[in-house]
Phi, psi and omega in degrees: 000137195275161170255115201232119168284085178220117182289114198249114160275092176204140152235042105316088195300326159307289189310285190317343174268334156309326195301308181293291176326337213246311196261010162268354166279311163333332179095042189244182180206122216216118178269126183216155161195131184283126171210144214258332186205159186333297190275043156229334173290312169324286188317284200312310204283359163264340154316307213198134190284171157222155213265310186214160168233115143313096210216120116000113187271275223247114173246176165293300203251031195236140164207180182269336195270309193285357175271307176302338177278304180333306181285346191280314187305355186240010171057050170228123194284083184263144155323106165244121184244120197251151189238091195242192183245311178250033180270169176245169194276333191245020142279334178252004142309313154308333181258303159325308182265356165286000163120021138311127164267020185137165201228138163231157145268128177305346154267026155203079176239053152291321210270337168344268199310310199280334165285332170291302176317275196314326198258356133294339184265351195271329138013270182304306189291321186292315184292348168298318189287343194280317193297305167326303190287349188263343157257339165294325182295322173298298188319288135034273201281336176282341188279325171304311206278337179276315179289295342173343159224050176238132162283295197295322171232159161257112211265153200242138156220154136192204174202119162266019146304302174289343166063080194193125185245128169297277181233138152213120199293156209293337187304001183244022140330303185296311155327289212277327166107316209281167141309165182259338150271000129320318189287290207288340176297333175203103193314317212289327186328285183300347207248313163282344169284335157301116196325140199275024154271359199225347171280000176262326175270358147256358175276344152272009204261283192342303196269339193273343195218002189278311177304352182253011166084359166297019209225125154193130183208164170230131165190177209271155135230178183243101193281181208271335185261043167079317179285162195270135149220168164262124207225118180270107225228130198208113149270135199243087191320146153244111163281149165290185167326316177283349167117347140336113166284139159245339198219147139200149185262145173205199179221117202220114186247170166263114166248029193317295192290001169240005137312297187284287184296021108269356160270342174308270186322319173311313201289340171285311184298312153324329180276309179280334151325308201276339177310304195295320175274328188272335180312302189293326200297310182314287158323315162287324195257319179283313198291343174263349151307286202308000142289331240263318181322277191340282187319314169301330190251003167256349193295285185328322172281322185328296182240115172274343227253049175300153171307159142338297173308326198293307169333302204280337188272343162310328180294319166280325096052299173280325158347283196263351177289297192292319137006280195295318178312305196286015191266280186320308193306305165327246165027289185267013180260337184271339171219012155231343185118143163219184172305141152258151157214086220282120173245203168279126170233118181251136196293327193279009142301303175319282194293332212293307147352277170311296174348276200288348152304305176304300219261019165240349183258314192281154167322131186288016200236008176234130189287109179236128173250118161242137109264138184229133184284137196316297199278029215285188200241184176276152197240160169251124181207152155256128195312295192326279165321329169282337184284322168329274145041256173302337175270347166267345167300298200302338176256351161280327165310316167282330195285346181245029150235064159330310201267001181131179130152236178246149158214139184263148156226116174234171165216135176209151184274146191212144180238146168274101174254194183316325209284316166317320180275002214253358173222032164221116185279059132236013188237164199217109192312127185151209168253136190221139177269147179248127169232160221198143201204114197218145170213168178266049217232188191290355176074159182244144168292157167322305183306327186270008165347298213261355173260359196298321189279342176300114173338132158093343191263137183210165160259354175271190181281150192301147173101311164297333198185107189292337206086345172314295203305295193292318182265033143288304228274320175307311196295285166323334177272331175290318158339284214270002163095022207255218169171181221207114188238159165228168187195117208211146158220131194305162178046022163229033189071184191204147200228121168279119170273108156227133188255112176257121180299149171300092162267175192293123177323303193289328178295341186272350144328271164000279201305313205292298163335321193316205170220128157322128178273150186277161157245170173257046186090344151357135158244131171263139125301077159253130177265110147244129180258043197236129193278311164322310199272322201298291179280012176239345191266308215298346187295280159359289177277000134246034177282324194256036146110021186252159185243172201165108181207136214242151172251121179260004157200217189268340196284334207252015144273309175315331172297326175297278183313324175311317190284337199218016169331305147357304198230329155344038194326312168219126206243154177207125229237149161277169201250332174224126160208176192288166179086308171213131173265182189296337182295337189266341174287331199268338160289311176317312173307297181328312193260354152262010133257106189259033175224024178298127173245117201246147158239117174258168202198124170226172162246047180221052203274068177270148158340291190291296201291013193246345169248020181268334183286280169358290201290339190258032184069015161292124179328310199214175177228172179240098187259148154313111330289128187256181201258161159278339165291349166250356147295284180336298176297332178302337216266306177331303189294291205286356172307296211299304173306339194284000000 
């Protein structure tokens, strides 16, 4: 037996035992109570929930219509059936459409039961939709208040049938460049802002897949200020009471930055393959440099008294052998690291440099002007890195004049005072060389001013561009104590300033002048198995005043050392040969000496192998190819300690 709550409007006592009689044949069991006028319906219906209501159309102080406003003014959507003697059809059509759910005649209440089932189950069915709409609305608004403190992403509603975005959140002003109310005005929005290599496959993977939980895509857009980002963009269907997807939410992250760090790591990976093939290349090319140098810088004491001609051409000779080192050295700082060493360095070598890659390289549609002042002053820099430096200014500089234009590289000495430092925290009251790399190309907007230097951050397209080259370049300056001012206004170029502290001229005089220090009789160890380099370092040290007797590998130095330990000032070993390697050699050396002064020298002078030689007690390192004033001091210096 169903248990049935029902609120009876009859004041016929004969009717209401009909009533009663149909629907206990029906299988119901009945909580009921009968009421005659308003304020007795008020009273049951404040009493007590009810399942259905049954009303009499016409009673004396009574009626069904006025019972039906009663429930609608207190909103409770109860089964109203009304059951008469006298309605006419289009009275109860009229009652029907005031929110009556149906009519019997009291002489046919057989139709009693099967109208009470349908109208608890349709009942039923409406409070399923009510509570669904009513938890989708809370859901709704809890989803607004949460997008609504998410910055990072953009949370979505919309339906695409209707080509209609519901709600989005304020991040995608930030993101996205646009208003949000743009968005609702024109749906197409979001669909042209997408990179037009990605629009189509994502504007059919949306309407074709999102109601069906299918939509998760990556792809470009085109913000408003011209730059690219990447958006990892995921739909979620929202069904109706039936079970129907209609809507849908979603999430749109900006995944720019783990776009650009993973082609960074591709490109790192690319980079340690190629570090691993240019190492051995690197290595073979300094050992075949490091004679033919040396052999350049002894011909001359060799034969002083040569013609002018013969000079010169040793001079070009001395050139490109120094040419080729700083080729290998470039070569190996892009891909494996090599030492700095920072010297008196003059910059207007340095663009004389750029100059000729630019006017051999750059596109003919670009105008390049230098000037440098006669008098510029020397830097303490390692050449190499600066050279990075200026050749990623200068090539970012072609890249934002696609269509032609000018580029300046000027230099000049400049002094800093107080006033100046007190609104650049990176600059320091002195002297300084200023080199200024300036073009007509399209300019950076303001807003990405304060972002240029930030690792990974790039406006060009992935593939185009790491984000890497300015704060590498940031990076190398600051090293060097210097700093990087900009200064850009769109469609009228951008002029990159670094500013490098100044050292004293004469001392770099000095330096460049000195003269090789002599030995005193010294017997050197040189271990080489490369038989050029054996003999052009034992010539070299004993032209300046060295004894000298050489090893072409480990067994057969440590045998050298055993014998003349004694006498042995210094031994100075290449780092890769047959037989034994140097970590075993430089323990052996060790442990029949343990004040053995080792100076090792390869042509792979990397970060890493210059602090792994280091650690196992070597004095010094020598990198390949070296001058004879950087043989000569080293051998000098580290003699002195034995």
């Amino acid at each position: 037996m169903t248990q049935l709550r029902i609120l009876i409007v009859e004041d016929s006592e004969n009717d209401l035992l009909l009533l009663l009689r149909e629907l206990r044949r029906g299988g119901y069991t009945l909580d009921y109570v009968r009421v005659e006028n308003a304020a007795d319906m008020q009273a049951a219906l404040d009493r007590q929930p009810w399942d259905i209501v049954i009303a009499d159309y016409t009673l004396p102080q009574f009626s069904a219509p006025e019972a039906l406003q009663l429930l609608q003014i207190q909103h409770q959507d109860l089964p109203f059936i009304i059951v008469s003697g006298t309605i006419g059809e289009e009275t109860a059509v009229a009652a029907m459409r005031a929110g009556a759910h149906d009519y019997l005649l009291k002489d046919n209440l057989t139709r009693l039961v099967p109208a009470v089932e349908r109208e608890l189950r349709e009942a039923r069915e409406r409070q399923q939709r009510l509570y669904a709409e009513r938890a989708l609305r809370e859901s709704e608004e809890r989803f607004r208040q949460l997008a609504e403190n998410i910055t990072e992403s953009v949370f979505w509603m919309s339906d695409p049938k209707a080509m209609q975005m519901l709600y989005v959140s304020p991040a995608y002003e930030r993101i996205w460049g646009y208003s949000c109310e743009s968005l609702y005005v024109d749906f197409m929005q979001w669909i042209e802002a997408i990179h037009s290599e990605d629009r189509q496959r994502v504007r059919a993977n949306f309407f074709e897949q999102s109601l069906r939980g299918n939509y998760d895509e990556e792809y470009r857009i085109l913000r408003t200020d011209g730059s690219i980002r990447w958006i990892r963009d995921r739909g979620f269907p929202i069904k109706n009471h039936t079970g129907t997807p209609y809507r849908v939410v979603g999430i749109a992250e900006d995944i720019t930055n783990r776009k650009l760090t993973e082609a960074a790591l591709r490109r790192t990976e690319r980079l340690e393959s190629l570090g691993t093939l240019t190492s051995g290349i690197a290595h073979d090319l300094n050992n075949v440099l490091t004679p033919i140098m040396g052999i350049v810088q002894l011909l001359p004491i060799k034969l002083p008294n040569i013609d002018p001609s013969t000079r010169r051409l040793l001079q070009i000779l001395h050139d490109s052998t120094h040419r080729g080192a700083d080729l290998v050295k470039q070569i190996l700082s892009f891909t494996r690291g090599i030492e700095s060493k920072p010297i008196h360095t003059q910059v207007s070598q340095l663009l004389a440099e750029i100059q000729t890659i630019i006017q051999q390289a750059f596109p003919q549609n670009i105008d390049l002007s230098i000037a440098i002042k006669a008098d510029l002053s020397p830097i303490m820099a390692d050449a190499t890195m600066l050279h990075q430096v200026f050749m990623n200014l200068c090539v970012n500089a072609r890249d934002a004049m696609p269509d032609g234009g000018r580029l300046s590289i000027t230099a000049e000495n400049i002094s800093i005072d107080e006033n100046y430092t007190g609104i650049h925290l990176d600059a320091h009251t002195g002297a300084y060389v200023l080199v200024t790399i300036a073009d007509t190309g399209m300019g950076i907007p303001p807003n990405l001013l304060d972002r240029i230097f930030d690792p990974f951050f790039t406006t060009k397209d992935i593939g185009k561009g790491t984000g890497l080259g300015l704060a590498t370049a940031n990076g190398i300056v600051k090293s060097h104590h210097g700093f990087i001012d900009v200064v850009s206004e769109v469609d009228k170029g951008a002029q990159f300033k670094v500013y490098l502290p100044a050292t004293d001229s004469c001392a770099a005089a000095s330096i460049i002048n000195s003269e090789p220090p002599l030995g005193d009789g010294e017997l050197i160890l040189v271990v080489d198995d490369e038989v050029p380099i054996q003999e052009i370092a034992k010539a070299t040290l004993e032209i300046h005043g060295y004894q000298v007797i050489t090893a072409s590998d480990g067994i057969e130095a440590i045998s050298l050392y055993a014998q003349h330990k004694q006498e042995i000032g210094v031994v100075l070993m290449d780092m890769m040969m047959p037989s034994l390697d140097s970590v075993t050699l430089i323990r052996t050396l060790s442990k029949l000496n343990p004040q053995v002064q080792i100076i090792a020298m390869s042509g792979l002078a990397t970060n890493e192998a210059v602090k792994k030689t280091m650690s196992e007690g070597v004095k010094a390192f020598l990198a390949k190819p070296f001058t004879a004033l950087e043989l000569l001091n080293l051998v000098a210096a580290t003699a002195t300690h034995r």
